[in-house]
Short mmCIF file of C-alpha atoms in Angstrom, two decimals:
data_model
loop_
_atom_site.label_atom_id
_atom_site.label_comp_id
_atom_site.label_asym_id
_atom_site.label_seq_id
_atom_site.Cartn_x
_atom_site.Cartn_y
_atom_site.Cartn_z
CA MET A 16 50.64 -82.76 139.77
CA SER A 17 53.69 -84.60 141.21
CA ASP A 18 53.53 -87.12 144.01
CA TRP A 19 54.73 -84.69 146.08
CA ASN A 20 52.34 -82.32 145.37
CA ASP A 21 49.47 -84.87 145.80
CA TRP A 22 50.96 -85.83 149.40
CA ASN A 23 50.57 -82.43 150.54
CA GLN A 24 47.35 -81.62 149.42
CA THR A 25 46.52 -85.00 151.54
CA VAL A 26 47.87 -83.65 154.67
CA ILE A 27 46.55 -80.00 154.20
CA GLU A 28 42.75 -81.64 153.68
CA GLU A 29 43.46 -83.99 156.67
CA PHE A 30 45.06 -81.39 158.61
CA ARG A 31 41.66 -79.14 158.15
CA ALA A 32 38.97 -81.18 158.36
CA ASN A 33 40.69 -82.31 161.59
CA GLY A 34 41.05 -78.82 163.41
CA GLY A 35 45.10 -78.83 162.90
CA ARG A 36 45.96 -82.86 163.50
CA VAL A 37 46.65 -85.52 160.76
CA GLY A 38 47.57 -88.71 161.58
CA GLY A 39 50.71 -90.86 159.48
CA MET A 40 54.05 -89.72 159.89
CA PHE A 41 53.06 -86.39 161.84
CA GLU A 42 50.36 -87.55 164.26
CA GLY A 43 51.00 -86.11 167.43
CA SER A 44 53.51 -82.99 166.32
CA PRO A 45 52.95 -79.74 166.15
CA LEU A 46 52.10 -78.75 162.50
CA LEU A 47 51.20 -75.56 160.83
CA LEU A 48 50.30 -74.89 157.79
CA LEU A 49 52.44 -72.16 155.85
CA HIS A 50 51.39 -70.03 152.99
CA HIS A 51 53.78 -68.09 150.59
CA ALA A 52 53.98 -66.34 147.70
CA GLY A 53 56.32 -67.56 144.95
CA ALA A 54 59.41 -65.49 144.48
CA ARG A 55 59.42 -65.46 140.67
CA THR A 56 56.21 -66.02 139.93
CA GLY A 57 53.84 -64.86 143.23
CA ILE A 58 51.98 -67.55 142.96
CA ARG A 59 50.33 -69.12 146.51
CA ARG A 60 51.24 -72.12 147.46
CA VAL A 61 50.76 -73.47 151.15
CA SER A 62 53.16 -76.11 152.62
CA PRO A 63 52.79 -78.21 156.33
CA LEU A 64 55.01 -78.11 158.31
CA MET A 65 56.42 -79.13 161.80
CA TYR A 66 56.72 -76.43 164.07
CA GLN A 67 58.73 -75.10 167.50
CA GLU A 68 56.92 -72.49 169.74
CA VAL A 69 59.38 -69.76 170.04
CA PRO A 70 58.25 -66.71 172.24
CA ALA A 71 57.19 -64.32 169.01
CA GLY A 72 55.23 -66.91 167.67
CA TYR A 73 56.57 -70.26 165.34
CA ALA A 74 60.11 -71.58 164.51
CA ILE A 75 59.47 -73.63 161.05
CA PHE A 76 63.13 -75.28 159.64
CA ALA A 77 64.39 -75.33 156.06
CA SER A 78 65.50 -79.23 156.27
CA LYS A 79 64.27 -80.65 153.15
CA GLY A 80 64.68 -83.75 154.86
CA GLY A 81 68.30 -83.40 154.20
CA ALA A 82 68.35 -82.07 150.80
CA ASP A 83 71.38 -80.08 149.59
CA ASN A 84 69.66 -77.14 148.96
CA ASN A 85 66.83 -75.66 150.76
CA PRO A 86 62.90 -75.80 149.97
CA ASP A 87 61.16 -73.57 147.80
CA TRP A 88 58.88 -72.21 150.82
CA PHE A 89 62.66 -70.82 151.88
CA HIS A 90 63.00 -68.66 149.22
CA ASN A 91 60.01 -67.56 148.90
CA LEU A 92 59.44 -66.20 152.68
CA VAL A 93 63.40 -64.44 152.26
CA ALA A 94 61.09 -62.42 149.22
CA ASN A 95 57.89 -62.13 150.45
CA PRO A 96 58.41 -62.46 154.56
CA ARG A 97 54.74 -61.05 155.15
CA THR A 98 52.08 -63.92 155.38
CA GLU A 99 50.09 -66.49 157.39
CA VAL A 100 49.93 -69.66 159.23
CA GLU A 101 47.16 -72.20 159.96
CA VAL A 102 47.91 -73.48 163.30
CA GLY A 103 44.95 -75.25 164.27
CA THR A 104 41.85 -73.98 163.49
CA GLU A 105 43.18 -70.54 163.60
CA THR A 106 45.04 -68.42 160.70
CA VAL A 107 47.62 -66.25 162.16
CA PRO A 108 49.76 -63.74 160.09
CA VAL A 109 53.00 -63.92 160.81
CA GLN A 110 56.05 -61.84 159.63
CA ALA A 111 59.51 -63.92 158.95
CA ARG A 112 62.63 -63.76 159.18
CA VAL A 113 66.01 -65.89 159.51
CA ALA A 114 67.40 -66.72 162.44
CA PHE A 115 71.11 -66.42 163.25
CA GLY A 116 73.54 -67.14 166.21
CA GLU A 117 72.47 -68.01 169.51
CA GLU A 118 68.89 -67.71 168.77
CA ARG A 119 69.46 -70.62 165.60
CA ASP A 120 71.64 -73.10 167.49
CA ARG A 121 69.02 -73.00 170.46
CA ILE A 122 65.88 -73.62 168.37
CA TRP A 123 67.73 -75.96 166.66
CA THR A 124 68.79 -77.72 169.34
CA ARG A 125 65.97 -77.85 170.82
CA GLN A 126 63.89 -79.39 167.65
CA LYS A 127 66.82 -82.32 167.32
CA SER A 128 66.12 -83.10 170.75
CA ASP A 129 62.57 -82.94 170.72
CA TYR A 130 62.50 -84.66 166.97
CA PRO A 131 65.81 -86.68 166.55
CA GLN A 132 64.91 -86.92 162.60
CA PHE A 133 65.90 -83.61 162.31
CA ALA A 134 69.66 -84.40 164.00
CA ASP A 135 69.44 -87.21 160.46
CA TYR A 136 68.77 -84.29 158.20
CA GLU A 137 71.43 -82.47 159.29
CA SER A 138 73.92 -85.55 158.88
CA LYS A 139 72.78 -86.09 155.51
CA THR A 140 74.23 -82.35 154.01
CA SER A 141 76.93 -79.79 154.60
CA ARG A 142 74.34 -76.89 154.38
CA VAL A 143 73.33 -75.16 157.59
CA ILE A 144 69.53 -75.74 157.94
CA PRO A 145 68.15 -72.58 158.45
CA VAL A 146 65.58 -72.25 161.00
CA VAL A 147 63.03 -69.08 160.13
CA VAL A 148 60.67 -67.86 162.84
CA LEU A 149 57.62 -66.40 161.99
CA GLU A 150 56.44 -63.83 164.14
CA ARG A 151 53.22 -62.83 164.61
CA THR A 152 51.98 -59.40 163.64
#
């Protein structure tokens, strides 16, 4: 298992043990656990992600720390958009869709304002960082 997977697993365990709260770099930030199935393999995975509440549910951001490619979970959601998230102590069924245009810009601008590290991620890459809306079903 890679260091990244070990780190994710530690965050997931802390999230579940503390009713959705974690310390470290996520302390005080809205965090959810995204369940997703591999686009090619179908293997179920869980990724801890910061989110923003939106009227339909939650918005998440495929920033990957400013890398030049999207995270694997993004490709998995495009292929398999019906999934679930853990928010606090609740598990919520959701339908994922990529936001575009004004909707994407509005959500992304707010995220950068509320959490300036997202503006830093944007400055590190030439790609447009996808915003994914997870609508409650």
